[in-house]
PDB file of N, CA and C in Angstrom:
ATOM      1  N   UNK M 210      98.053-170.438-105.201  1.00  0.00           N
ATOM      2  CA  UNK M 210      97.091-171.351-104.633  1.00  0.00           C
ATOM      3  C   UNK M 210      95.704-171.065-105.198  1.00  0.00           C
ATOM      4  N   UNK M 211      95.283-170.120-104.933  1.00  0.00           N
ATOM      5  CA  UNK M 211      93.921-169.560-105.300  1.00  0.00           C
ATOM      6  C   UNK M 211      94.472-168.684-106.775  1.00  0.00           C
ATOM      7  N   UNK M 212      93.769-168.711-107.986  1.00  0.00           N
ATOM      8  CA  UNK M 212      93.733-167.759-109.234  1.00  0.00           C
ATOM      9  C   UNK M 212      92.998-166.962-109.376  1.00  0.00           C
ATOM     10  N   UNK M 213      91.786-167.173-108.969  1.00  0.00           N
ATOM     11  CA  UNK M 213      90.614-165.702-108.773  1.00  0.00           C
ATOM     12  C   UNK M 213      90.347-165.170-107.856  1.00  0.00           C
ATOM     13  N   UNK M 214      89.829-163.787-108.376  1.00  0.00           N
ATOM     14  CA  UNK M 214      89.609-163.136-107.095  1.00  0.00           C
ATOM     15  C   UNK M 214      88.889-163.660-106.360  1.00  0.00           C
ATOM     16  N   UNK M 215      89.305-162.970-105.456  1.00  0.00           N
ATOM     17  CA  UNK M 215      87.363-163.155-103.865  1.00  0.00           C
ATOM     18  C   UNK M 215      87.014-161.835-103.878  1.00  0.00           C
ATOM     19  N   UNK M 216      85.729-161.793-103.497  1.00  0.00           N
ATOM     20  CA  UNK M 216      84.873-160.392-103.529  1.00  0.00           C
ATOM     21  C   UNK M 216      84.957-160.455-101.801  1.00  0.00           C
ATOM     22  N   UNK M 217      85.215-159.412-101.050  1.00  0.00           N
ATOM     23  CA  UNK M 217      84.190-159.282 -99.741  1.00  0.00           C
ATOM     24  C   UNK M 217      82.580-159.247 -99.799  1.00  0.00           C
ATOM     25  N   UNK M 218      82.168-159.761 -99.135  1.00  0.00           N
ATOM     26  CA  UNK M 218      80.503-160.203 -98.958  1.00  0.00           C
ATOM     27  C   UNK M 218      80.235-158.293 -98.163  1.00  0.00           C
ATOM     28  N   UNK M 219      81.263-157.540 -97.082  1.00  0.00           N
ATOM     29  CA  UNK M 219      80.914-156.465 -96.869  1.00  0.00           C
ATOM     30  C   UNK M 219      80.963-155.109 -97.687  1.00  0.00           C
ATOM     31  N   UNK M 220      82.360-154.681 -97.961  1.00  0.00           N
ATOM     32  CA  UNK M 220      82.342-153.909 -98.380  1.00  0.00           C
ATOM     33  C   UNK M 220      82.653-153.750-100.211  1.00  0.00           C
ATOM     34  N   UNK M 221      83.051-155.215-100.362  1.00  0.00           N
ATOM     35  CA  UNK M 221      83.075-155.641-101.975  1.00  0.00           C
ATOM     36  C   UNK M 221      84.260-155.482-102.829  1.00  0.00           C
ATOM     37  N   UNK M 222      85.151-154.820-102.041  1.00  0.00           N
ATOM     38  CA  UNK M 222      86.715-155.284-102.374  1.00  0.00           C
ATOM     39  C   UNK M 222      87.057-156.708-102.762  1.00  0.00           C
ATOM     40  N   UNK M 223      87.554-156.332-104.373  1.00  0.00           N
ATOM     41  CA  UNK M 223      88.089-157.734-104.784  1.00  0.00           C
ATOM     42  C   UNK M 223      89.825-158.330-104.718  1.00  0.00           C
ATOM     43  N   UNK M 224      89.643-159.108-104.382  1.00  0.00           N
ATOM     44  CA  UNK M 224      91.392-159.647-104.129  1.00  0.00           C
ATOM     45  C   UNK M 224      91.599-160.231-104.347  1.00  0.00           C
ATOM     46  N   UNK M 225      93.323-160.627-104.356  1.00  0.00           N
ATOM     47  CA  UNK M 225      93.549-162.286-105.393  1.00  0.00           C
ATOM     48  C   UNK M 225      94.206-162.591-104.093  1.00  0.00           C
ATOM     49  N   UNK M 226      93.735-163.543-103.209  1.00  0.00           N
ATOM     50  CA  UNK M 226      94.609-164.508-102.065  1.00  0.00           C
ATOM     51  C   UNK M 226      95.823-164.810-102.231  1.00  0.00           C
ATOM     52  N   UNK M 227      97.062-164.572-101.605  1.00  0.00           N
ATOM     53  CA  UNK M 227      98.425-165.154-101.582  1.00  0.00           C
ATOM     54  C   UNK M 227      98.501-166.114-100.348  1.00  0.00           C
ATOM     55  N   UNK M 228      99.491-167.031-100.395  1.00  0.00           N
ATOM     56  CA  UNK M 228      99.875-167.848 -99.455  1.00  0.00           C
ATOM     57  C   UNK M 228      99.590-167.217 -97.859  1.00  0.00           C
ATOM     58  N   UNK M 229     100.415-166.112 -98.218  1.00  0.00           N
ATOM     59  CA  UNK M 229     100.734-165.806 -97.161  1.00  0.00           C
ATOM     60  C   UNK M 229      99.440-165.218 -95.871  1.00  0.00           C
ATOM     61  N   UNK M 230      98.833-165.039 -97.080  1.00  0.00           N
ATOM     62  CA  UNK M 230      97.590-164.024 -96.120  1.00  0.00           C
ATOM     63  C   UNK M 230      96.293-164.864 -95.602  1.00  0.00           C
ATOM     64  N   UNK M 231      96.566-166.900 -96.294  1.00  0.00           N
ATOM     65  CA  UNK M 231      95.907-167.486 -96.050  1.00  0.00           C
ATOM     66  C   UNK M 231      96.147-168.327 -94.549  1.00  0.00           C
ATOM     67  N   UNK M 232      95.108-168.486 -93.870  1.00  0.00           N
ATOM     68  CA  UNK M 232      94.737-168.860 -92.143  1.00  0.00           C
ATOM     69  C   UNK M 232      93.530-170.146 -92.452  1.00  0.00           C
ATOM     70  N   UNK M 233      93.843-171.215 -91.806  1.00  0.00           N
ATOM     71  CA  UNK M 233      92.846-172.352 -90.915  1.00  0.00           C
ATOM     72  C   UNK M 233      91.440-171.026 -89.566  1.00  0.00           C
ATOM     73  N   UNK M 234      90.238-171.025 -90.447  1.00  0.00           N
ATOM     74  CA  UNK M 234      89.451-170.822 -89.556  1.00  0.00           C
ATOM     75  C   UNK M 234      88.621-171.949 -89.029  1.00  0.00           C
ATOM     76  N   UNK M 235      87.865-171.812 -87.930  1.00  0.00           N
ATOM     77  CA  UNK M 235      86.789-172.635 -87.545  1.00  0.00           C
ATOM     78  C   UNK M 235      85.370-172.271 -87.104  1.00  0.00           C
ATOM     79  N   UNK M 236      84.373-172.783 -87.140  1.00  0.00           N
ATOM     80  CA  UNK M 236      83.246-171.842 -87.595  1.00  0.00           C
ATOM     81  C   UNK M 236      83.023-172.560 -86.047  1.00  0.00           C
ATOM     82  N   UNK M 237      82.152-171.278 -85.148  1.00  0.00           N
ATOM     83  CA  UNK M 237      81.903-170.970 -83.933  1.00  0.00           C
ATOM     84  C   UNK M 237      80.917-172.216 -84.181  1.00  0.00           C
ATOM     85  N   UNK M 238      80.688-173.230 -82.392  1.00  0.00           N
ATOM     86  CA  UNK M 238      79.551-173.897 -82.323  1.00  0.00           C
ATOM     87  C   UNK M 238      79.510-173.841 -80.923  1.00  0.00           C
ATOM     88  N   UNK M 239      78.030-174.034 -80.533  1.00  0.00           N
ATOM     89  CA  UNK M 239      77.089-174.137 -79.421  1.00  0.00           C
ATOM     90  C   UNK M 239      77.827-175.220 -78.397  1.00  0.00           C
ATOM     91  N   UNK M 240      77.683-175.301 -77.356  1.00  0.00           N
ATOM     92  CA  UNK M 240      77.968-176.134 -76.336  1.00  0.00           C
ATOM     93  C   UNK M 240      77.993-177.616 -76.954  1.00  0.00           C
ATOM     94  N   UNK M 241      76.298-178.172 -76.948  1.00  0.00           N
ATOM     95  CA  UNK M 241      76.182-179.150 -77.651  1.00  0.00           C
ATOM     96  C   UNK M 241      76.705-179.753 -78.436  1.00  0.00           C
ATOM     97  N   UNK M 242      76.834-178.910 -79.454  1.00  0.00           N
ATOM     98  CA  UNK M 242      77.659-178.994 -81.088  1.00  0.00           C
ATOM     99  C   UNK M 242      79.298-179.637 -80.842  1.00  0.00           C
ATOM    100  N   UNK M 243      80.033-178.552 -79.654  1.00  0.00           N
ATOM    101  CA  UNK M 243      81.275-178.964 -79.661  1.00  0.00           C
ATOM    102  C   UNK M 243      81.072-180.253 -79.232  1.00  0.00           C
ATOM    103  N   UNK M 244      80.132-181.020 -78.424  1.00  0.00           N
ATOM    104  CA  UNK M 244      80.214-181.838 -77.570  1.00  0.00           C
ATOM    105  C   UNK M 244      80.284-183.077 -78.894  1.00  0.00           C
ATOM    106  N   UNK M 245      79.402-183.045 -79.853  1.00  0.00           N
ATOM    107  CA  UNK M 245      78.618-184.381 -80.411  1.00  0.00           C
ATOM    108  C   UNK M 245      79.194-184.171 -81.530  1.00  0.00           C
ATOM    109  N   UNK M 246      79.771-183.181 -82.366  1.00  0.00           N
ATOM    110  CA  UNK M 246      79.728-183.176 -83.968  1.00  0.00           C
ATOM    111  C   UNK M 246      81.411-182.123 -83.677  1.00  0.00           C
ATOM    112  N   UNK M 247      82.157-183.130 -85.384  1.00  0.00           N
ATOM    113  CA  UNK M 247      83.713-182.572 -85.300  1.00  0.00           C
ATOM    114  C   UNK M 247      83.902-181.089 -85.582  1.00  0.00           C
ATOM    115  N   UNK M 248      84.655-180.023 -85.201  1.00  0.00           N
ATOM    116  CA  UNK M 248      84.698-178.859 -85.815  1.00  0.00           C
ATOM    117  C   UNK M 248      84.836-179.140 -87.234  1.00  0.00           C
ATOM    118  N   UNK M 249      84.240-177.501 -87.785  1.00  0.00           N
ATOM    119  CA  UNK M 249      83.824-177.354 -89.626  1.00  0.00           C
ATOM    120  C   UNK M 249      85.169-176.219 -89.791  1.00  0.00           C
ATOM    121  N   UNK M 250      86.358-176.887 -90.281  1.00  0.00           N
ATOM    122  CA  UNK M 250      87.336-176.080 -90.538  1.00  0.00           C
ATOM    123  C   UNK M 250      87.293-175.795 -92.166  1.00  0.00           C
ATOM    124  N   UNK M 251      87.794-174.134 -92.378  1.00  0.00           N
ATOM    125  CA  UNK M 251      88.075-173.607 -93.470  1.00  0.00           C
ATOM    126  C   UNK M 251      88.798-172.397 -93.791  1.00  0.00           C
ATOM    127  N   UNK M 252      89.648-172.544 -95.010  1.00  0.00           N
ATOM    128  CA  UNK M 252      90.605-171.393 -95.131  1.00  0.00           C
ATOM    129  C   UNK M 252      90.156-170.408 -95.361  1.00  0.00           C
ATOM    130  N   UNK M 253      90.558-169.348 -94.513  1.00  0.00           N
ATOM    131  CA  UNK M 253      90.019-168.045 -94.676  1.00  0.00           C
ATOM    132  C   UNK M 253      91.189-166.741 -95.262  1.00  0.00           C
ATOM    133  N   UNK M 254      90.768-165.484 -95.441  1.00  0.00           N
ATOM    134  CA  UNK M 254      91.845-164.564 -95.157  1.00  0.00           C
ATOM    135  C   UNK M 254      90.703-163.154 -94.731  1.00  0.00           C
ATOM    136  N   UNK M 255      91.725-162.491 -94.370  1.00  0.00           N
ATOM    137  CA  UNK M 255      90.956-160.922 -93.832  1.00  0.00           C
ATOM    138  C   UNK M 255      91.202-160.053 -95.053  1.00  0.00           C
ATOM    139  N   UNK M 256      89.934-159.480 -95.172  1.00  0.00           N
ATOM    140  CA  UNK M 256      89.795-158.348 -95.981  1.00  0.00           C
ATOM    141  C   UNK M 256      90.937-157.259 -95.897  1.00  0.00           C
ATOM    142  N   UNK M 257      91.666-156.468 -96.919  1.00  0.00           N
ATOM    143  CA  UNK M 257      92.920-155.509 -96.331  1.00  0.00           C
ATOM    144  C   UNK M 257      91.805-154.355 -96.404  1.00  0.00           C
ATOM    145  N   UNK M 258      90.696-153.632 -96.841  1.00  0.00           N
ATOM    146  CA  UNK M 258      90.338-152.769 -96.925  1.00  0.00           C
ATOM    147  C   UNK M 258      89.361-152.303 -95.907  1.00  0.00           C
ATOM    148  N   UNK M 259      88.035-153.506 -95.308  1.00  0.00           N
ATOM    149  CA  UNK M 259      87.578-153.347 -93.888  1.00  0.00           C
ATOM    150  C   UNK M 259      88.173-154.485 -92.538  1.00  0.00           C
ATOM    151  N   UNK M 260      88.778-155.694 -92.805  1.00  0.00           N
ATOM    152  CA  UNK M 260      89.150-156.442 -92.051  1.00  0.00           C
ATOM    153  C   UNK M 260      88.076-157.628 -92.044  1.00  0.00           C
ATOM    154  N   UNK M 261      87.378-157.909 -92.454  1.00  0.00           N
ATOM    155  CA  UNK M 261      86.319-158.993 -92.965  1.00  0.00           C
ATOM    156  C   UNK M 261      86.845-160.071 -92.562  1.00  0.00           C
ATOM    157  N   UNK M 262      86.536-161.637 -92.474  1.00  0.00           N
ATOM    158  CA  UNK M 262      86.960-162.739 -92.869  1.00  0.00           C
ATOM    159  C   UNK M 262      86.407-162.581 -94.295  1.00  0.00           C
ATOM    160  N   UNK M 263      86.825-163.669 -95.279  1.00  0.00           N
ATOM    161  CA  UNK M 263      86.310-163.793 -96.141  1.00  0.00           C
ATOM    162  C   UNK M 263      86.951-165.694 -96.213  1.00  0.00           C
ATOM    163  N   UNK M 264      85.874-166.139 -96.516  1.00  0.00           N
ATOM    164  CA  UNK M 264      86.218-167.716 -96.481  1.00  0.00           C
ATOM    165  C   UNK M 264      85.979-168.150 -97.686  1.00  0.00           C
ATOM    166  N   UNK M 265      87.057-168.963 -97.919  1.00  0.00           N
ATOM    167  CA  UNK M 265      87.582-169.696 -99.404  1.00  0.00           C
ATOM    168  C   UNK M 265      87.206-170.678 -99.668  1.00  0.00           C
ATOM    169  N   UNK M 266      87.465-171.559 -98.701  1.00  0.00           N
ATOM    170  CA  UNK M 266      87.174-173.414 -99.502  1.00  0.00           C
ATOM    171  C   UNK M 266      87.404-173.823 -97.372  1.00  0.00           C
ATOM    172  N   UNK M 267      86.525-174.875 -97.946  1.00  0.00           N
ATOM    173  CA  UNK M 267      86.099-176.080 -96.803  1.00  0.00           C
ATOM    174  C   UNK M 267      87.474-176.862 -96.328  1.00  0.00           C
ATOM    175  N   UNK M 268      87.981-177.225 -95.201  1.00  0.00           N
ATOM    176  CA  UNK M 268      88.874-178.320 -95.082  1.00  0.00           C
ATOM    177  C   UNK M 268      88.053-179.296 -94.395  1.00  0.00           C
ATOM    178  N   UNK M 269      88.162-180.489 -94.928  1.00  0.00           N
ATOM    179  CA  UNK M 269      87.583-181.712 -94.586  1.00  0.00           C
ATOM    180  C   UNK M 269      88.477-182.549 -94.032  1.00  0.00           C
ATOM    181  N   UNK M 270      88.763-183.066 -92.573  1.00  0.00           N
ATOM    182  CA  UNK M 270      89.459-183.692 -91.975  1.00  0.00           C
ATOM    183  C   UNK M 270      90.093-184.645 -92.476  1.00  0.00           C
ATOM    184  N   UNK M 271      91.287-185.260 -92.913  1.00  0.00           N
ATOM    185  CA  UNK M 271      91.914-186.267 -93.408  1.00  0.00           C
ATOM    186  C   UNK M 271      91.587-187.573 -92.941  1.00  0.00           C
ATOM    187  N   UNK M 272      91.018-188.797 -93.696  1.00  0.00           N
ATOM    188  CA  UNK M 272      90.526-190.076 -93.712  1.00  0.00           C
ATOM    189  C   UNK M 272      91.726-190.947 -93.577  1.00  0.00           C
ATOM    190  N   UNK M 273      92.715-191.273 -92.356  1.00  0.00           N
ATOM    191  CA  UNK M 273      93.786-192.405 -92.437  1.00  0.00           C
ATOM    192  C   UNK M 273      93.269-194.213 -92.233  1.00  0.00           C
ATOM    193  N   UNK M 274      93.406-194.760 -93.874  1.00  0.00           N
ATOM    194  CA  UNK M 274      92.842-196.080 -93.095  1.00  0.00           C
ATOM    195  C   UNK M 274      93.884-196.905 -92.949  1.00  0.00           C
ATOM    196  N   UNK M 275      93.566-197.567 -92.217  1.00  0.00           N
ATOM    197  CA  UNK M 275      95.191-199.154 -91.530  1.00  0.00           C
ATOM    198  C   UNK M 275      95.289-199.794 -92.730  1.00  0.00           C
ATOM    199  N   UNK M 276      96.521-200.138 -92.747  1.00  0.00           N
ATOM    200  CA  UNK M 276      97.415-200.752 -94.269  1.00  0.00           C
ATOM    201  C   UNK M 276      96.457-202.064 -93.853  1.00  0.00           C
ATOM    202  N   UNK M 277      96.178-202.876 -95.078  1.00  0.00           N
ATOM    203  CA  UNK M 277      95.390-204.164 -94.968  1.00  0.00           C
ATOM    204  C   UNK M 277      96.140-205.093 -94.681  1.00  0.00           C
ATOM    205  N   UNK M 278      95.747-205.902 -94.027  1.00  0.00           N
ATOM    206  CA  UNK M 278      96.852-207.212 -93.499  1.00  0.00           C
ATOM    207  C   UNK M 278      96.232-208.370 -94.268  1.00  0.00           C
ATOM    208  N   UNK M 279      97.896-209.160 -94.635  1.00  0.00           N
ATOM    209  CA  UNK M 279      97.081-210.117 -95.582  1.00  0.00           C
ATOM    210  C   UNK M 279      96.722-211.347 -93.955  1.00  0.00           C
ATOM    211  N   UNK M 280      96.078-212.223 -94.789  1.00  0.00           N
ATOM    212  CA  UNK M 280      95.291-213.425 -94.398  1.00  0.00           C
ATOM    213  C   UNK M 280      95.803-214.589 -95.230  1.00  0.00           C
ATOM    214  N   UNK M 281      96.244-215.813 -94.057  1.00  0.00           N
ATOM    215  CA  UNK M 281      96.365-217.149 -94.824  1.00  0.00           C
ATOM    216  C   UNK M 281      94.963-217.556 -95.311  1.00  0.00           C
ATOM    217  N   UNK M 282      95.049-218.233 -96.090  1.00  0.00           N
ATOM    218  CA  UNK M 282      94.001-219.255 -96.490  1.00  0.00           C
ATOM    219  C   UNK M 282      93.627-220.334 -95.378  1.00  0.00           C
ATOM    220  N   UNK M 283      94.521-220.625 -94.613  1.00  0.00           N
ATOM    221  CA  UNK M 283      94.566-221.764 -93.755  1.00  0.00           C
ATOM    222  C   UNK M 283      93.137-221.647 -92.303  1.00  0.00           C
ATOM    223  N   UNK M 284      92.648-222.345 -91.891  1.00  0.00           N
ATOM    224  CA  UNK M 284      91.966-222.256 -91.014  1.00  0.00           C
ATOM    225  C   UNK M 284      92.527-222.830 -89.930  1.00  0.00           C
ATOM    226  N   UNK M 285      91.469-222.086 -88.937  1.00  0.00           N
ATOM    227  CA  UNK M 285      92.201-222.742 -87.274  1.00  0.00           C
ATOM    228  C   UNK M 285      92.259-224.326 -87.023  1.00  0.00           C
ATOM    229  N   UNK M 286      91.586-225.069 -87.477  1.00  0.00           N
ATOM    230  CA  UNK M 286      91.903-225.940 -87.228  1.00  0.00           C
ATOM    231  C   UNK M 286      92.579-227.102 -88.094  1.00  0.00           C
ATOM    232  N   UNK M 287      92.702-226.698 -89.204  1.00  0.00           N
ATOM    233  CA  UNK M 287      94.110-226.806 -89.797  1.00  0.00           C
ATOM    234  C   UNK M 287      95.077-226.722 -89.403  1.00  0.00           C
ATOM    235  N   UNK M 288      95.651-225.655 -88.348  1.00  0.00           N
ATOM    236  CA  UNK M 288      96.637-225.361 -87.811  1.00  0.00           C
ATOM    237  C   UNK M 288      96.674-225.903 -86.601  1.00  0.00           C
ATOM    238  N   UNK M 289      95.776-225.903 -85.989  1.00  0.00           N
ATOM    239  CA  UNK M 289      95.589-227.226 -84.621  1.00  0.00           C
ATOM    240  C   UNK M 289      95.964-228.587 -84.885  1.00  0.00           C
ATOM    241  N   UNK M 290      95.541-229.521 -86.203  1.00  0.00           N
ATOM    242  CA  UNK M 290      95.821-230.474 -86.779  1.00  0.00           C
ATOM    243  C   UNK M 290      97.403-230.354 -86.614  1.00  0.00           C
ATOM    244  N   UNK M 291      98.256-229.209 -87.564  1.00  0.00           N
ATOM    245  CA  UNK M 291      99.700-229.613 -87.693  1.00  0.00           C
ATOM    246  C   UNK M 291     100.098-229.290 -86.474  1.00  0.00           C
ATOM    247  N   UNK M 292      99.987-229.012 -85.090  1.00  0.00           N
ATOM    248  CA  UNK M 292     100.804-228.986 -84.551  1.00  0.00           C
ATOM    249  C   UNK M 292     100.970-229.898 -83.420  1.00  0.00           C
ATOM    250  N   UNK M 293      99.738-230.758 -83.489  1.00  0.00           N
ATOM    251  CA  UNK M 293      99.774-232.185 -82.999  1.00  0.00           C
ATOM    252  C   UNK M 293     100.507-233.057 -83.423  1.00  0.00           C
TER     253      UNK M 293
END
């Protein structure tokens, strides 16, 4: 998944991330914050040498939009017309 190392920001141990050791974190917010604005999720893993987080890359919530529906050409009262 990941090819380069990560450095720890504490103690500076460098590591190469495996699947396995990778976790969904979420970055702590204020009362407010949870209330008005979406959680800021990102993959993290723990340091093996002090226990650190060390955070990798951003996850940005997935965008689902509704399949487009087609549209006649026809107008409403076109269709009022034929069914008189």
């Amino acid at each position: 998944m990941f090819t380069k190392k990560k450095t720890c920001g504490v103690c500076g141990y460098r590591v190469t991330p495996t699947k396995e050791e990778i976790y969904v974190a979420e970055e702590p917010r204020g009362f407010m914050d949870a209330l008005t604005k979406p959680p800021m999720r990102f993959s993290a893993m723990d340091c093996p040498r002090c226990g650190c987080q060390i955070a990798l890359a951003v996850r940005f919530p997935r965008v689902d939009l509704p399949p487009i529906t087609e549209r006649d050409d026809a107008d409403e009262s076109e269709v009022a017309e034929d069914e008189d």
